[in-house]
Amino acid sequence: MYWLPRDQVRALVNRLAESYAVYGPRRDEVSGEVVFDRLEELERLDLQAAIPYNPPKHALLPQYEEILKYLYSKQSQKVTIEKISKVEPKALVGLRACDLNGILCLDRFFLGQEFVDEIYLEHRKKLFIISNTCVRPFPQCFCVCTDSGPAAGEGFDLDLTCAGQGYLVLVGSKKGQRLVEELGLREAGSEAQNLREKIVAESVSSFDNFALENKAWVSRATNRLTTGFIKPEVWEYIGNQCFECGACSFVCPTCSCFNVEDVNRVDGPTDRVRTWDSCSFEGYTKMAGDHNPRKPVEDRRNKRFFCKLSYSQSKKYLRPGCVGCGRCARVCPGDIGLPNVVTYIRREITGE
Amino acid sequence: MSYYRGICNFCGTGCGHLLQVEGNRVRGVYPLPGHPLSRGRLCVRGWHIHELLQTEERITSPLIREGNSFRPVSFDEAVDFTASRLKTFSGREVAFLGSPRASNEENYLFGKFARAVMKSNNLSLTSDAGLEESSRVLLEGCGLPAMTGSLSALRQADFILVVGGDLTKQNPIIASEIHFARRSGTFVATISPRKTQMARLSQKHLRPNPGTIWLLLEALARALRTEGLVRGDDLEERVENARQYLEYLDSLDLKQASESTGVEEQEIISLARKFYESESAFAFYPVGIQSLDRRSMSALLNLFLLAGKLDRPAGGMCPVTGISNLLGSLDMGVSPAFLPGYFPVEAEESWRRFEELWQVGLNRTPGKSAAACLQEDRSIKALLVVDHDEEIIRHVNRIKELEFVVYFGAYQNAFASLATVIFPRLNYVEGDGTYTNSERRVQLSQKKVEPPAGIKPMWEILSRLASALGQPWPYKSAEEIMTEISRVVPQYSGLSHEKLRASLGLRWPVDDRHPGGTEFPLAEETGRGFKFVFDGAADRRQSLRSGKEGVFPFKLVVGRSNYFWHQNSVMKRTFIPRREYNALLLLYPNGFVEVSEEDARALGLREKQPVRIVSEAAEIRLATRISPDILPGMLYIPYFIEEMISGFLHRQVSELEKNEEFFLPVRLEKVE
Ligand code: SF4
Ligand code: SF4
Ligand code: SF4
Ligand code: SF4
């Protein structure tokens, strides 16, 4: 483990900026909220800031991304296809553990199955990841219930844990090791490992006092979901409150639904575009039947929570599909973010 | 930095968002958590605004018609040509149609151009009917032409009454606020014939027969009397014309009203009690896309006045605007009824005031709405339209006859093809502008991307035209126009772009006394004159029957779905909302009509069975969709099938757009 004095954080970031576009949390001046953003002004990076409202997903899976261009030529009767690759190397600085785990889930979806998604892979290969331990959780957090925080275990190049006047630095890759050496960071000493563990343990025990918005007894819900012992009325109760906005998928660090569209031009090439999508939409899984016009909403809700929590899905991700970031609870117009749904499932609430 | 603070420009909720801008293109959108109203939420439309903002189907150059096609011309040529043609018309020969999606600055200047330069008072918005009516009713009844309540206080309310429409579809994030209020203990009641999602999210749903919402509201008021909750002598102190109103109200027979509305008397009484006993109560009703009619709006206002709910904070009347800047556009006087700041056109002082402020003589004869001009007025020869294509459905033939049509628009659409001259407009992220949401919140949307080369801001186009027509206008930016607005519109007197840049919107009135805006304008004013709004004729309650029930036994009502919104001119340029619209079309390629389970059983209708809906004027073939959401005797068609609008509903469209209470008497025939 190494030691990064606070006043050297700038040096680290400047060094990264030479080879990467630097992304990290910053605060919006007027609303005061934290956004995970591309930072041209590196001094905007705020490692003390709360968990950003948006996950880092957009750096790997942009909300709107041209993936290829094709042109049909009438004369030659041929189609020319051109890959549009604008993937630049990015350094994600100050990722919270939940969000890092979110990226690991995306990896398993896009890279870990029969088909490897080349575009995602290209983004992914060019990432430099620095995670940041939460020395204290935020109101919306429940990563302790989903085994994804408050400190990172794997997947980072470097990992920071704030301890007094600087950061304990864990190295997770060769890239990370090189950077540490270039910066000439000193070893943190023999007590460092214990100190980190102590900080993490204190953070975990402070969830009861600080992480007050959401409680999610995920394992119980996983059990119920997997065994299918959930009354249809519970789903109906949940489905009635869904506004079908898609937000829960868009803000989820592990949601990978996407849509592919062609943007045609009258006389010019066609762009093939990939955009975020959500299983909460009717058109995402075109339904058959359509007998009871209300039913499908519940089914679609059902699908999302199945994806986040069921055991079979967890096997695919090698962990629960929810990393406990609490974002879906904040953006949901229907107040049926995952923690609430877990509560409804647990208590089989169908009314108030 | 790639995420920039902004506001959603679709509906009148005015949610805060972050637009992701990279390489001069809007690449994404994300909700803004700190926004005082939307608090980090967006609806499906708002989540896809970046798709609309990327479209390449832009108008990028001024165009002049030549025969059946258009010739791209320079900005100067377009201005000179337009000015030379406009010179040949008198004020009363020209009509102006402003856009409720355009900014306050644009609308103000557009109105000033009409009135001060062209001396025309034929000036209106498209979807104004309901809002203007609501503003008149509220002005008359409590002296404030817009929302008397505040959305940020909703969660503290005791009682919320939602009347008509489906807020979960029209203004989803306001509906969400109501949902959160309910979850924190507020009692929410909905009045609507259909079992909408809003109704499902309410503790109480009263379902009056189509066309009787107003009567149910009067019945609720009447119940306050029969239950002995409101005494006459108290009331006379609070409300000006109490005696006349009570006379009118007390002539209502609760039993009869219960019969006509189809709502149990006991239900009426218990809701009235619940309402009366609440500390603070809000009423929500839609205006702009599908509005309540005047009668229902007044009945609702009277109910609140009667129960004494308007003069205390944490409550009030809340008209909810369906389009982003609908309220602001009316604030700016884009209306045949009001000059900017709600100065009524009937009053001579209004005109004097503006002649002085604008330093120019005005035509004091009030004008008409653009729609009325096209419909009734053969003397109209020219039309100027901003970003719009809905009116086309009704008046396409009349517009084709006009001598001169100017269109200011960002996107290509059906209307543009009717124009003589087309000026490209900036889209809303290409320039600065303010937008006023349903709760009077004026928000600044700042420029985020450079416009395509050659597109000029509206203020520049209008200034050049005004100069060419002999009135040199000095404007150099949208900011300067706001400075002028703050001098002209009393409610905006304390506003400036500078002040708005540092805020997340301020609610008017913003003035010397309220530099930070006003949450509850009525609560602070003591001795404000309240007045019941009613036409005094009790006999109009009598004939609720058309006499044609035998031939046309069903009441057909029309509604709007989430994804189909404004004839889809906006939504069709997105991916996901468009797909969702298509998903419904795939299942019902020719549209559907919803029939209640009871009627379907009685008529032996199957799901998807083709039926013919016949009205006095026309007929249409649709597929059956059996629905638990509608009442027996009622039919429902979502308003999304092109053919239905242009063919079947053609004649009724204007009624439909104005009036939530509108229904069409029809019969249903099976097609075997
Ligand atoms: S959920 Fe856990 S890892 Fe994520 S921000 Fe909160 S405490 Fe940190
Ligand atoms: S389901 Fe909700 S809480 Fe869980 S990871 Fe996704 S957004 Fe976060
Ligand atoms: S965020 Fe909530 S309302 Fe929106 S789709 Fe998800 S569950 Fe439904
Ligand atoms: S509710 Fe209206 S303003 Fe808010 S996101 Fe939806 S369309 Fe935009």
PDB file of C-alpha atoms and ligand atoms in Angstrom, chain A residues 51 96-98 134 136-138 141-143 148-150 207 323-325, ligand 1:
ATOM      1  CA  ILE A  51     -22.147   9.568  -4.469  1.00  0.00           C
ATOM      2  CA  ARG A  96     -17.515   4.613  -5.330  1.00  0.00           C
ATOM      3  CA  ALA A  97     -17.339   0.884  -4.719  1.00  0.00           C
ATOM      4  CA  CYS A  98     -20.947   0.341  -5.745  1.00  0.00           C
ATOM      5  CA  CYS A 134     -16.697   5.638   1.432  1.00  0.00           C
ATOM      6  CA  ARG A 136     -19.036   7.215   5.687  1.00  0.00           C
ATOM      7  CA  PRO A 137     -22.113   6.171   3.692  1.00  0.00           C
ATOM      8  CA  PHE A 138     -24.652   8.573   2.204  1.00  0.00           C
ATOM      9  CA  CYS A 141     -26.850   3.780   0.377  1.00  0.00           C
ATOM     10  CA  PHE A 142     -27.377   0.099   1.103  1.00  0.00           C
ATOM     11  CA  CYS A 143     -24.311  -1.559  -0.424  1.00  0.00           C
ATOM     12  CA  SER A 148     -20.748  -4.124  -2.990  1.00  0.00           C
ATOM     13  CA  GLY A 149     -19.292  -1.527  -0.647  1.00  0.00           C
ATOM     14  CA  PRO A 150     -18.405   0.688   1.087  1.00  0.00           C
ATOM     15  CA  PHE A 207     -24.759   2.773   8.149  1.00  0.00           C
ATOM     16  CA  VAL A 323     -25.179  -2.877  -6.062  1.00  0.00           C
ATOM     17  CA  GLY A 324     -27.074  -0.893  -3.452  1.00  0.00           C
ATOM     18  CA  CYS A 325     -26.493   2.624  -4.772  1.00  0.00           C
TER      19      CYS A 325
HETATM   20  S1  SF4 C   1     -23.642   2.508  -1.776  1.00  0.00           S
HETATM   21 FE1  SF4 C   1     -21.808   1.987  -0.577  1.00  0.00          FE
HETATM   22  S2  SF4 C   1     -20.160   2.143  -2.023  1.00  0.00           S
HETATM   23 FE2  SF4 C   1     -21.874   3.213  -2.936  1.00  0.00          FE
HETATM   24  S3  SF4 C   1     -21.626   5.314  -2.308  1.00  0.00           S
HETATM   25 FE3  SF4 C   1     -22.904   4.370  -0.785  1.00  0.00          FE
HETATM   26  S4  SF4 C   1     -21.515   3.679   0.804  1.00  0.00           S
HETATM   27 FE4  SF4 C   1     -20.304   4.111  -0.995  1.00  0.00          FE
END
